[in-house]
XYZ file of C-alpha atoms in Angstrom:
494
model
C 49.594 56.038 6.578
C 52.722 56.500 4.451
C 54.385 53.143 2.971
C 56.974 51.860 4.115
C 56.294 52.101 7.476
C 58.875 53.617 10.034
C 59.831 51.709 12.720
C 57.597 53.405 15.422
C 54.530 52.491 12.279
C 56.077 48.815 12.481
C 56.138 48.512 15.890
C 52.512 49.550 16.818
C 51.170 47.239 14.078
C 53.299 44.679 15.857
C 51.716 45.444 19.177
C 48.168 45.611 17.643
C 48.251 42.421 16.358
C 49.689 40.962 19.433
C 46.813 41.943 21.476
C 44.584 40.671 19.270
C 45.608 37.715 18.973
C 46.105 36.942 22.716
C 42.559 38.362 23.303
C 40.944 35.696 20.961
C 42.846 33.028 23.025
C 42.354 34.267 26.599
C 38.414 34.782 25.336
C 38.346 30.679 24.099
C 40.205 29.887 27.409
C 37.951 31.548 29.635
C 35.136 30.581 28.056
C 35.902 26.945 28.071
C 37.109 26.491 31.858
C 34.629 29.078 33.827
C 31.048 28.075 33.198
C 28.390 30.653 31.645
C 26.203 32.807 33.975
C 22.726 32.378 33.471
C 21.892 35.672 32.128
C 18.145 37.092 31.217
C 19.617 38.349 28.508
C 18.274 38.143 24.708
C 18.847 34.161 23.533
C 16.925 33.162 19.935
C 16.380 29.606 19.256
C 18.787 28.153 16.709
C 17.026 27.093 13.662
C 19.387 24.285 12.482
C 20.954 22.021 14.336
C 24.644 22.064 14.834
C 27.336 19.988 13.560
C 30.839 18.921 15.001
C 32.335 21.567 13.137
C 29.682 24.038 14.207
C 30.588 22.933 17.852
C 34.141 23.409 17.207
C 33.492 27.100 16.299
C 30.937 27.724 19.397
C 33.814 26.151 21.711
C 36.334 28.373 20.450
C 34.573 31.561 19.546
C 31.193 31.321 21.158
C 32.414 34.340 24.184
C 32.438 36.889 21.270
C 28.341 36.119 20.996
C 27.616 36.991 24.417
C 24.941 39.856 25.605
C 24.115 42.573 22.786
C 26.844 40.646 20.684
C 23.624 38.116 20.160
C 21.126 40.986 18.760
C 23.955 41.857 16.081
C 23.870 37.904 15.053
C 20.729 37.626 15.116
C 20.074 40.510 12.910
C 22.981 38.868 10.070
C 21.121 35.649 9.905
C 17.680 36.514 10.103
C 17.080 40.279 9.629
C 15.403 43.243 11.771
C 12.305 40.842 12.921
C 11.441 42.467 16.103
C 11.083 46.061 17.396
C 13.998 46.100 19.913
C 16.426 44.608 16.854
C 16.558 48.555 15.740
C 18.381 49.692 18.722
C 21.182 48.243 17.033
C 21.974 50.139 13.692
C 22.715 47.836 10.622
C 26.243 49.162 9.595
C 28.194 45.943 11.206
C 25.644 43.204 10.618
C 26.063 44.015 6.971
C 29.388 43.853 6.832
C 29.250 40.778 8.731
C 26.986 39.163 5.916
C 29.884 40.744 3.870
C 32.008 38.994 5.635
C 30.265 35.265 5.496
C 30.636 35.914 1.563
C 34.516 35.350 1.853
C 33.597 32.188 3.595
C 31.555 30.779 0.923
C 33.747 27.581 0.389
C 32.742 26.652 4.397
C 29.082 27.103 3.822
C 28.252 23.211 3.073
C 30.753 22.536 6.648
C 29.273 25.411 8.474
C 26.051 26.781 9.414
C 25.270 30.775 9.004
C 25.993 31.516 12.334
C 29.223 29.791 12.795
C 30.208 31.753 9.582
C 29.042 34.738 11.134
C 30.658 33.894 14.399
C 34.125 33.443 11.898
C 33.321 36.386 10.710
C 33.302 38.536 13.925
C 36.364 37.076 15.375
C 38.394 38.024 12.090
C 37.010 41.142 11.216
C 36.661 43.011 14.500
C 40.383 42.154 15.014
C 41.364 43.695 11.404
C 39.227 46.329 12.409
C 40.530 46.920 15.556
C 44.319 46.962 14.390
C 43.411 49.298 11.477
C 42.083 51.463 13.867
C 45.212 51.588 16.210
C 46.901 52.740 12.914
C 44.518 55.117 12.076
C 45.081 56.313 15.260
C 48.732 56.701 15.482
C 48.378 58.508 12.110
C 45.777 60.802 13.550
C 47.740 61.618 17.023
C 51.093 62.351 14.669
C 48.599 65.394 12.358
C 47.239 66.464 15.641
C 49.766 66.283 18.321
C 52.682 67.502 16.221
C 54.525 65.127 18.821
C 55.571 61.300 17.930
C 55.891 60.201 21.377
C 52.380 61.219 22.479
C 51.087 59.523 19.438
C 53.128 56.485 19.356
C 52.276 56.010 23.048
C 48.598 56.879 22.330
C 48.147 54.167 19.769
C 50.023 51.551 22.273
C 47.367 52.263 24.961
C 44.537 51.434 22.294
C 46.034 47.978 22.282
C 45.569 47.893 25.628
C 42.131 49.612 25.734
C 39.528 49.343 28.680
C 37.222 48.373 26.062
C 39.105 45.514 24.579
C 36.668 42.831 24.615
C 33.983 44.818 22.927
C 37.054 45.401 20.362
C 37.233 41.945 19.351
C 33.233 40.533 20.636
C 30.443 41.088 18.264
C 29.442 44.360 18.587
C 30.182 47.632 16.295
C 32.690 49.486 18.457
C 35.751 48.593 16.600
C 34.490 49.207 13.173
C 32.885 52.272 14.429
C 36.431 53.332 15.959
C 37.692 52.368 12.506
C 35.551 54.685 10.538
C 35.861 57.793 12.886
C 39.724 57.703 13.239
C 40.066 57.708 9.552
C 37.171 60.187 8.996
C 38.947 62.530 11.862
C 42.290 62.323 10.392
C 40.644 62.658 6.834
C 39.853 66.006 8.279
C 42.724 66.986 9.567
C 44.701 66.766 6.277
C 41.972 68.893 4.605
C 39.740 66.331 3.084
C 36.330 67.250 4.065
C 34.677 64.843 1.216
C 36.344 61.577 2.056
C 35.979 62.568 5.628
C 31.986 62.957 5.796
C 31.968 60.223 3.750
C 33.745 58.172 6.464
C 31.536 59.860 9.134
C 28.254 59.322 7.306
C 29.210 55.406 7.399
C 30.129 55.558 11.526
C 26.331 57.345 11.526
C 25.533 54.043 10.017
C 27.371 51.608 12.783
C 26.793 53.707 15.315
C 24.072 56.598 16.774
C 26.289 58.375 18.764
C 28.119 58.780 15.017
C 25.809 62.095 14.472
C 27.976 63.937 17.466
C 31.055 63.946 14.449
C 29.048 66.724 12.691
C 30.666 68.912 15.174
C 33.650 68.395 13.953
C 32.924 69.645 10.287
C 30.579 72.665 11.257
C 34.290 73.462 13.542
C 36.468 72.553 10.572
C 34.203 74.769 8.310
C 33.707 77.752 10.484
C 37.255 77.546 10.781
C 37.952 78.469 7.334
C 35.168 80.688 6.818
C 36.423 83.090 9.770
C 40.061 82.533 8.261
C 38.834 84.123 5.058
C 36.583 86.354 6.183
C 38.462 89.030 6.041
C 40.366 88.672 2.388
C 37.265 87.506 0.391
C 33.574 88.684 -0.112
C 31.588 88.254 3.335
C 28.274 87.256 1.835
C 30.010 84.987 -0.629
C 31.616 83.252 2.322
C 28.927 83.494 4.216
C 26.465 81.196 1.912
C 29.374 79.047 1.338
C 29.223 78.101 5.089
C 25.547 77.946 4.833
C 25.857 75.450 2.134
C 28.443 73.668 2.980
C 26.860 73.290 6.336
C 23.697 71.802 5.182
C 25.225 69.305 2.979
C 26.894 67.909 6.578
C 24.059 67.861 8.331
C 22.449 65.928 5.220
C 25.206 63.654 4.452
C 25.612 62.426 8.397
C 21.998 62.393 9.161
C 20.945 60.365 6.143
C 21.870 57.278 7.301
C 19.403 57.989 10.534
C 16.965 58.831 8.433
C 17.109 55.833 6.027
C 17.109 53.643 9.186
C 14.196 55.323 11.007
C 12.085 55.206 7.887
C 13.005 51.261 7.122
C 11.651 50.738 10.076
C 8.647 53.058 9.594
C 7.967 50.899 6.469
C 8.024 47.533 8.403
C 5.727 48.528 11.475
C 3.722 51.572 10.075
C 2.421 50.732 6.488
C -0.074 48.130 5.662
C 1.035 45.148 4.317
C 4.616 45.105 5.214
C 4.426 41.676 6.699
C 6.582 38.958 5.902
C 6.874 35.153 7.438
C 8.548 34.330 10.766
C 9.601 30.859 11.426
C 7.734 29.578 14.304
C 10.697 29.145 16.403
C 11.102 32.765 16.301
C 7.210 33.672 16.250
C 7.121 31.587 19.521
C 10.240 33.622 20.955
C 8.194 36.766 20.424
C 4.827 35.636 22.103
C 7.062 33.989 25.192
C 8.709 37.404 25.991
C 5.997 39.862 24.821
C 8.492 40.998 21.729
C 6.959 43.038 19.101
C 6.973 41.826 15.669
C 7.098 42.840 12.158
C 3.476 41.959 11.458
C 1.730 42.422 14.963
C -0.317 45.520 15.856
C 0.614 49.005 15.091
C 2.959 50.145 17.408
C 2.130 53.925 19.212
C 5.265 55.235 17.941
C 4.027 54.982 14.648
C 1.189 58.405 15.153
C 4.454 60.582 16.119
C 4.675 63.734 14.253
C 8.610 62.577 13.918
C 7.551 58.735 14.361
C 11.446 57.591 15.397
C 11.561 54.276 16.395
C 14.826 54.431 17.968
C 13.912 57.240 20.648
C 11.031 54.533 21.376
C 13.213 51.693 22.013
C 15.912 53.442 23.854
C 12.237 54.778 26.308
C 10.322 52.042 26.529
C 13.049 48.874 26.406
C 16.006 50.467 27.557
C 14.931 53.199 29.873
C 17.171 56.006 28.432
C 16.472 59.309 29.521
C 17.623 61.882 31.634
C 18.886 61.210 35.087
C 16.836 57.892 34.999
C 19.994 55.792 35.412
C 20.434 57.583 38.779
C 18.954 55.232 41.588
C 20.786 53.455 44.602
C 21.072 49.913 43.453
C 22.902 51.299 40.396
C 25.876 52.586 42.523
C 28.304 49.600 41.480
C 28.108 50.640 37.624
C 28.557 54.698 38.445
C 32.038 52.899 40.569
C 32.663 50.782 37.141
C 32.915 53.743 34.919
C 33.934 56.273 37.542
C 37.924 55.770 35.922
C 36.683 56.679 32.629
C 34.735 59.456 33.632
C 37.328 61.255 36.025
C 40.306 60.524 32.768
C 37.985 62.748 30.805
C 36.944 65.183 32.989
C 40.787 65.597 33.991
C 41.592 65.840 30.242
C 39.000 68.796 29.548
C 40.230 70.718 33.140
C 43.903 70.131 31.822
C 43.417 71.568 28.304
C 40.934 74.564 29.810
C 43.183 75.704 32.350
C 46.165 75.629 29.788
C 44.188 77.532 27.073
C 41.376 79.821 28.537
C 41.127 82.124 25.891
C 41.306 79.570 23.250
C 38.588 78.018 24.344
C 36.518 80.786 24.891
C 37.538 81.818 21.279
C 35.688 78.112 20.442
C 39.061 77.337 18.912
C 38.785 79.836 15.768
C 40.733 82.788 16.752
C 43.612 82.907 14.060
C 45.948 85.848 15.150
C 49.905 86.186 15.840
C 48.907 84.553 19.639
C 47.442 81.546 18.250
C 50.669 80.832 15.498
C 52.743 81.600 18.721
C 50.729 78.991 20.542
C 50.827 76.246 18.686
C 54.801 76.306 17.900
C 55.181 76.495 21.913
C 52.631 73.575 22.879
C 52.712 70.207 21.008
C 51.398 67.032 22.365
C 47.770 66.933 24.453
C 48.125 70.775 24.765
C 48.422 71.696 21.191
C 45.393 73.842 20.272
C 44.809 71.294 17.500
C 43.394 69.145 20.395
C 40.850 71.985 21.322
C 37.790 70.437 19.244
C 38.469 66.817 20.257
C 38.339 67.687 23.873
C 34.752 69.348 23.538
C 33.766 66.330 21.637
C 34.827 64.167 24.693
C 33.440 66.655 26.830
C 29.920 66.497 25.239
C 30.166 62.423 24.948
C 31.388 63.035 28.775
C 28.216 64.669 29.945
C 25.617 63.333 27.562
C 26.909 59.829 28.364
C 26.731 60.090 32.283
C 23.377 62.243 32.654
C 21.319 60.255 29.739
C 22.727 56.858 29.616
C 23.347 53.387 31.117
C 26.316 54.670 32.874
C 27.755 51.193 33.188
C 28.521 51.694 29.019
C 30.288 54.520 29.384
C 34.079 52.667 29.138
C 32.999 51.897 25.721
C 30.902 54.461 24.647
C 33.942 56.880 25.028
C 36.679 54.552 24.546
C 35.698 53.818 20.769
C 34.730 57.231 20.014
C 37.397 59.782 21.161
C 41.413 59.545 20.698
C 41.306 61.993 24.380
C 41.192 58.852 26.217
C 44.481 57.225 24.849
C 46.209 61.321 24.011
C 45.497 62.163 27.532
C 46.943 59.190 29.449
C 50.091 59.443 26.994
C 50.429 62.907 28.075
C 50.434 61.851 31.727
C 53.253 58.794 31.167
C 55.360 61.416 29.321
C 54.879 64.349 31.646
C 55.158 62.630 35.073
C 57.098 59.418 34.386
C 60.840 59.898 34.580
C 61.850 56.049 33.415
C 59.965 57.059 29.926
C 62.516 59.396 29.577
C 65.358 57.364 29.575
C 63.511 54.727 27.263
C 62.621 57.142 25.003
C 66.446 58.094 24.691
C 67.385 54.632 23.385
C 63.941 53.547 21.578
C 64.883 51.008 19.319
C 67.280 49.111 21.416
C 66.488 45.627 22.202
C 65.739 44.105 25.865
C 68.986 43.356 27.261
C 68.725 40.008 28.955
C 71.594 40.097 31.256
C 70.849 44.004 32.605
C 69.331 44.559 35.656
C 65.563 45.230 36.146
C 66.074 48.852 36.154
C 67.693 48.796 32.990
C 65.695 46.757 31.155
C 64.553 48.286 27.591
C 62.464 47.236 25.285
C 61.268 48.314 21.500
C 58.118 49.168 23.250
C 57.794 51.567 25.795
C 54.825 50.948 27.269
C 56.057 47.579 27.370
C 59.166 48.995 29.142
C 57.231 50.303 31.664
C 55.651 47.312 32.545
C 58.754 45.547 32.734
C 60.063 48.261 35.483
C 56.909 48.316 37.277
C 58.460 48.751 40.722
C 60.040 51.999 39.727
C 57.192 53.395 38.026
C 55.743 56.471 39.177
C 52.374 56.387 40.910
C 50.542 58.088 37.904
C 51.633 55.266 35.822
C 51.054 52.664 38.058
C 47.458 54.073 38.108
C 46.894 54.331 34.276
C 48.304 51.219 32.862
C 47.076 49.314 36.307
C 43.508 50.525 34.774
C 43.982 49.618 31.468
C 45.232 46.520 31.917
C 42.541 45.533 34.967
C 39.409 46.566 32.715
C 41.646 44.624 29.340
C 41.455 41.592 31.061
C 38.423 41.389 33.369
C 36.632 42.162 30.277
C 37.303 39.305 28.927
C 36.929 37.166 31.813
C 33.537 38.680 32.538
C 32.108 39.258 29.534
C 32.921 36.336 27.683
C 31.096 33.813 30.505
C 27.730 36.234 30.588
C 28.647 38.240 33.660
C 27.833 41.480 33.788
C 30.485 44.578 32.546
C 30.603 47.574 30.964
């Protein structure tokens, strides 16, 4: 992002911070007049007892804690004690810890978690507004059209997944980190980019998909030069240069898998556990740090994260796929058919591209991308097969009922495409767009009514919205606030 900003820069950041703010109100307000669900859902013992400042910071923050928020916590204050803790991937509760640093003077007020609590609330909201920007930058190198980007970014604000933007888990710093890697990418640097994606890896396991995206950028260039330069040369170049991204994203994995190797699988790896905690773990049958050898350990590839995700979670293939599970297929059903409608749109529009896999650079493909900009820019080609493959991996493999924020913190196709659909098939945008920086005229009738922000605008003139854009922002909106009212008492979501 270029400094000073320009006023469509200015006005997203404006928006961002709006909706971040009003989402760590509604979350305090909801929490405090609807009463918590009793959830079998993972619930340590606090090991100090809390003070009326403490209190004061569960009241107002204590909905960002709820479900798998807890496990990240819980690994910040006391570490990965039992097996299921490394399902979660330690990228965010270190930077929470980080985070509980800058808090230092509150330490003798506060206890750790309310600093870690603190710590959530502000950072996933920096985080989350960073990533808008990153975003808007990214759509502008990709889309080679403002509108679609600017819109793009606006509809992040107002993302299905909002509440897991702003609760304690690692989707908005992973969002963060893969926006910024992505457009890192785009403007041709592949170090700080892998860089940025090898941290994701670290937030995130879904973070090794992104090595598609520099084998692409990298095959790119070798075809490009393939035909000026010495074949072989090139050819162990790409070799080379492919190996050091499978190295560089997959060593955080690694590292991970064989920290936990070393606390489960070696002798004398022990360490104390409070009894609190100990108790916990006998109670509900969790595995600790210094009980018996667990069978994962005898593996020829001894991965404790393919055992969790088995034996806790029940990942696998098709497994998700029983009657009584037809409510969350209906939950993320929206998400599902946006991306599936994204990849059909972009296919149909450029076959042969994509049966080129995106590197075919001849006189066509120049001529192509100076006639399409926007969603249908070929630029958009290897972000569509990354949704695609999130798409299908996430609904066959998964706990379909994550899907709206599995896929709504990892690819920009589910903000480009719905911007692509408001600008396409919504005639009031149009006339918006034409006077974008006018301010909302108080006295003017409904229809006329403009404001800074179009999406905004839209809302505004609801009635006389199309139908498409009744549909999209009537989603968005829906699944931005039921989050929060859902989530944030310990009823179930997404």
């Amino acid at each position: 992002m270029m400094w000073p900003l320009n006023p469509s820069q200015k006005e997203v950041l404006r928006f961002a911070i709006s909706c971040r703010v009003l989402t760590l109100v509604l979350q305090a307000l909801f929490n405090a007049i609807i009463p918590d669900h009793h959830a079998e859902a993972f619930s340590p013992p606090r090991l100090t007892t809390s003070g009326p400042l403490d209190q004061i910071v569960e009241f107002l923050l204590g909905g960002l804690s709820h479900w798998d928020a807890e496990h990240f916590l819980f690994i910040a204050e006391h570490g990965y004690l039992y097996e299921h803790n490394f399902a979660f991937f330690p990228g965010f509760p270190l930077v929470l810890l980080a985070g509980t640093e800058l808090l230092r003077p509150l330490w003798g007020l506060l206890s750790l978690r309310s600093c870690l609590l603190i710590s959530v609330a502000l950072l996933n909201s920096l985080f989350s507004v960073l990533a808008t920007v990153a975003l808007h930058d990214l759509g502008c190198l990709v889309l080679h059209c403002p509108q679609q980007a600017f819109h793009g970014a606006l509809l992040f604000c107002l993302s299905p997944a909002n509440v897991f933007l702003t609760a304690g888990y690692s989707e908005a710093l992973f969002a963060l980190l893969t926006f910024s890697a992505m457009g890192q990418l785009e403007r041709g640097r592949s170090w700080t980019s892998g860089l940025l994606f090898a941290l994701a890896t670290g937030v995130r396991s879904n973070g090794l998909v992104n090595i598609g995206f520099l084998m692409h950028s990298q095959c790119r260039s070798f075809f490009s030069s393939l035909m000026v330069l010495n074949p072989v040369r090139e050819l162990l170049k790409l070799m080379g240069s492919v190996f050091l991204s499978l190295l560089t994203l997959g060593l955080p994995f690694v590292l991970f898998q064989y920290y936990a190797f070393t606390q489960f699988c070696l002798p004398g790896s022990a360490r104390p556990i409070p009894q609190p905690l100990l108790q916990l773990a006998l109670d509900k049958g969790y595995r600790i740090t210094n009980g018996k050898e667990p069978p994962w350990c005898s593996w020829d590839l001894p991965l404790i994260y393919s055992y969790i995700q088995d034996i806790y979670w029940n990942v696998g293939f098709l497994r998700y796929y029983e009657l009584k599970q037809v409510p969350n297929f209906l939950l993320a059903t929206p998400v599902a058919v946006l991306v599936a409608w994204a990849t059909w749109t972009f296919v149909t529009a450029h076959p042969w591209l994509c049966l080129t896999l995106g590197m075919r650079r001849s006189k066509i493909t120049k001529t192509l991308e100076k006639s399409y900009t926007g969603f249908l820019s070929p630029g958009v080609f290897v972000y569509i097969v990354h949704a695609a493959a999130l798409l299908l991996f996430g609904s066959l493999c998964m706990h379909v009922q994550v899907l709206t924020r599995f896929l709504c913190s990892s690819t920009p196709i589910v903000y480009w495409f719905p911007a692509h659909l408001l600008q396409d098939q919504e005639p009031l945008l149009k006339s918006l767009e034409t006077m974008p920086w006018k301010s909302f005229a108080r006295d003017s009738p409904p229809e006329q009514k403009v404001t800074r922000n179009s999406i905004m605008g839209l809302l505004y003139n609801w009635k006389t919205c199309s139908l498409v854009t009744r549909c999209i922002l009537g989603y968005f909106l829906a699944y931005w606030f039921l989050g929060l009212l859902l989530h944030c008492n310990f009823l179930p979501w997404t």
